[in-house]
């Protein structure tokens, strides 16, 4: 592919790291994993019209392609280090490439994450990012480690991104600060990397919420061979969400909406206070929303204590 496009990406994502022996420019990158660390590796793909709406800005696309991947490292409790970017573009448009690389770099920079290579091809707009991070052996946060009796927590607030998508689809006026906030949560998710690191040694199981709380907590339950009981009245919801949507709609976004990239994790009783204090210090907070029980289903109680029936709510496929 045209080398000038790759140069534009390289210029904007440059990051001095001693562990990058050879970055963009040769047939492969050469990387040195620090002694005594395990390598955590993940890949996620964004396709225009599927994972972000048509009309999303180049910078937002570049940010989000990295954010969804850093969120996977966060959920493992890994420290981000390197990335690869496979870029498929309908046209070789330099200003679009500059925007993509700028958005990517804005998120990469505070983590000192280096883009060390990639691939560039022509086709429908698609970005695949591979991320690499470090974690001490045996310390990664797994989906499979939830214990009966654990409290279930989430970081931040839930449902904002799904509400933001709804607003984009309705061509809502994003000069309204609340609409702007929700759309920003969709386009510029903030991966909870620091929270993931703080949870190492404290959380039992952990996952990032990409497909919706019920689906992703369902993955923890399936991997850990446990069930969960959630109180809908405890779901953390932003004031923007509660202002612009009624209680039932905002609850459904919080339960089933994707793209929030918050962490959902389980904690045994002796670590609850420490986890709440350290995540409060980080600013994202941690809200207890329920507990792990024996069984194989995620069940949700409403404010009156009635179990919400999955078959009436359209998310029965999120059960075991
Ligand atoms: P090759 O044909 O040997 O794979 P390429 O022309 O695809 O060579 O890539 C040349 C160099 O540029 C490689 O180091 C590759 O990793 C890097 N590269 C290509 N596309 C991208 C991209 N979208 N982002 C970052 N690096 C890229
Ligand atoms: Mg190549």
XYZ file of N, CA, C and O in Angstrom, residues 1-15 24-25 58 85 87 89 91-106 115 117 120:
160
model
N 0.863 -1.200 0.000
C 0.000 0.000 0.000
C 0.890 1.239 0.000
O 2.034 1.199 0.443
N 0.352 2.305 -0.496
C 1.046 3.586 -0.595
C 1.775 3.936 0.710
O 1.158 4.021 1.753
N 3.069 4.169 0.614
C 3.840 4.322 1.837
C 3.532 5.620 2.565
O 3.598 5.701 3.780
N 3.114 6.674 1.799
C 2.883 7.961 2.457
C 1.749 7.873 3.476
O 1.785 8.540 4.500
N 0.746 7.042 3.200
C -0.344 6.884 4.167
C 0.171 6.262 5.451
O -0.181 6.684 6.549
N 1.020 5.262 5.311
C 1.585 4.617 6.503
C 2.463 5.607 7.266
O 2.431 5.660 8.491
N 3.209 6.425 6.506
C 4.036 7.455 7.170
C 3.183 8.431 7.974
O 3.570 8.854 9.068
N 2.039 8.795 7.417
C 1.150 9.722 8.138
C 0.709 9.103 9.452
O 0.614 9.781 10.474
N 0.396 7.803 9.419
C -0.025 7.116 10.651
C 1.142 7.048 11.634
O 1.003 7.338 12.819
N 2.320 6.700 11.102
C 3.486 6.550 11.983
C 3.835 7.860 12.682
O 4.088 7.880 13.883
N 3.821 8.952 11.908
C 4.144 10.266 12.497
C 3.234 10.603 13.674
O 3.673 11.128 14.683
N 1.960 10.317 13.491
C 0.975 10.744 14.508
C 0.911 9.821 15.711
O 0.339 10.188 16.732
N 1.445 8.618 15.581
C 1.313 7.666 16.687
C 2.670 7.335 17.312
O 2.767 6.421 18.123
N 3.709 8.106 16.926
C 5.060 7.820 17.435
C 5.080 7.827 18.961
O 4.424 8.653 19.599
N 5.812 6.897 19.542
C 5.842 6.728 20.996
C 7.180 6.071 21.338
O 7.452 4.952 20.892
N 7.131 0.263 13.086
C 6.586 0.306 11.727
C 7.718 0.456 10.712
O 8.627 1.257 10.920
N 7.672 -0.300 9.626
C 8.618 -0.078 8.531
C 9.275 -1.313 7.985
O 9.710 -1.321 6.840
N -13.773 10.602 11.633
C -12.567 9.769 11.536
C -11.868 9.686 12.892
O -11.426 8.609 13.312
N -2.545 -2.253 13.752
C -3.781 -1.731 13.152
C -3.929 -2.224 11.716
O -3.126 -1.871 10.852
N -6.159 -1.815 8.601
C -7.061 -0.762 8.148
C -7.552 -1.097 6.749
O -6.753 -1.300 5.841
N -9.923 0.544 3.820
C -10.491 1.848 3.487
C -11.065 1.833 2.080
O -10.437 1.292 1.166
N -11.322 4.552 0.178
C -10.453 5.442 -0.610
C -9.232 5.793 0.227
O -9.330 5.871 1.439
N -8.119 6.074 -0.457
C -6.906 6.508 0.248
C -6.987 8.020 0.461
O -6.309 8.790 -0.196
N -7.822 8.442 1.414
C -8.068 9.868 1.654
C -7.168 10.346 2.799
O -7.370 9.963 3.950
N -6.149 11.178 2.480
C -5.169 11.567 3.508
C -5.808 12.251 4.720
O -5.382 12.009 5.854
N -6.824 13.103 4.508
C -7.361 13.808 5.678
C -8.140 12.844 6.575
O -8.152 12.987 7.800
N -8.757 11.845 5.967
C -9.443 10.826 6.764
C -8.438 10.011 7.576
O -8.627 9.763 8.769
N -7.325 9.630 6.919
C -6.258 8.888 7.624
C -5.698 9.715 8.778
O -5.480 9.204 9.871
N -5.483 11.018 8.518
C -4.955 11.886 9.577
C -5.911 11.917 10.765
O -5.484 11.862 11.921
N -7.207 12.018 10.481
C -8.203 12.029 11.551
C -8.190 10.735 12.346
O -8.169 10.753 13.580
N -8.185 9.616 11.640
C -8.141 8.305 12.305
C -6.931 8.202 13.221
O -7.048 7.807 14.388
N -5.764 8.558 12.664
C -4.516 8.414 13.419
C -4.504 9.358 14.609
O -3.990 9.016 15.682
N -5.095 10.543 14.445
C -5.129 11.516 15.543
C -6.006 11.014 16.685
O -5.622 11.081 17.854
N -7.198 10.496 16.356
C -8.085 9.957 17.394
C -7.457 8.770 18.105
O -7.521 8.649 19.333
N -6.823 7.899 17.326
C -6.126 6.735 17.896
C -5.039 7.205 18.859
O -4.927 6.729 19.992
N -4.251 8.200 18.394
C -3.115 8.675 19.197
C -3.562 9.389 20.465
O -2.882 9.307 21.499
N -4.704 10.080 20.399
C -5.194 10.782 21.610
C -5.425 9.798 22.752
O -5.184 10.124 23.901
N 2.029 2.118 18.479
C 1.535 1.409 17.294
C 2.764 0.884 16.564
O 3.598 1.675 16.107
N 2.826 -1.588 14.024
C 2.683 -2.146 12.693
C 1.231 -2.274 12.319
O 0.345 -1.844 13.063
N -2.703 -2.252 5.443
C -3.607 -1.281 4.846
C -4.113 -1.831 3.519
O -3.306 -2.177 2.655
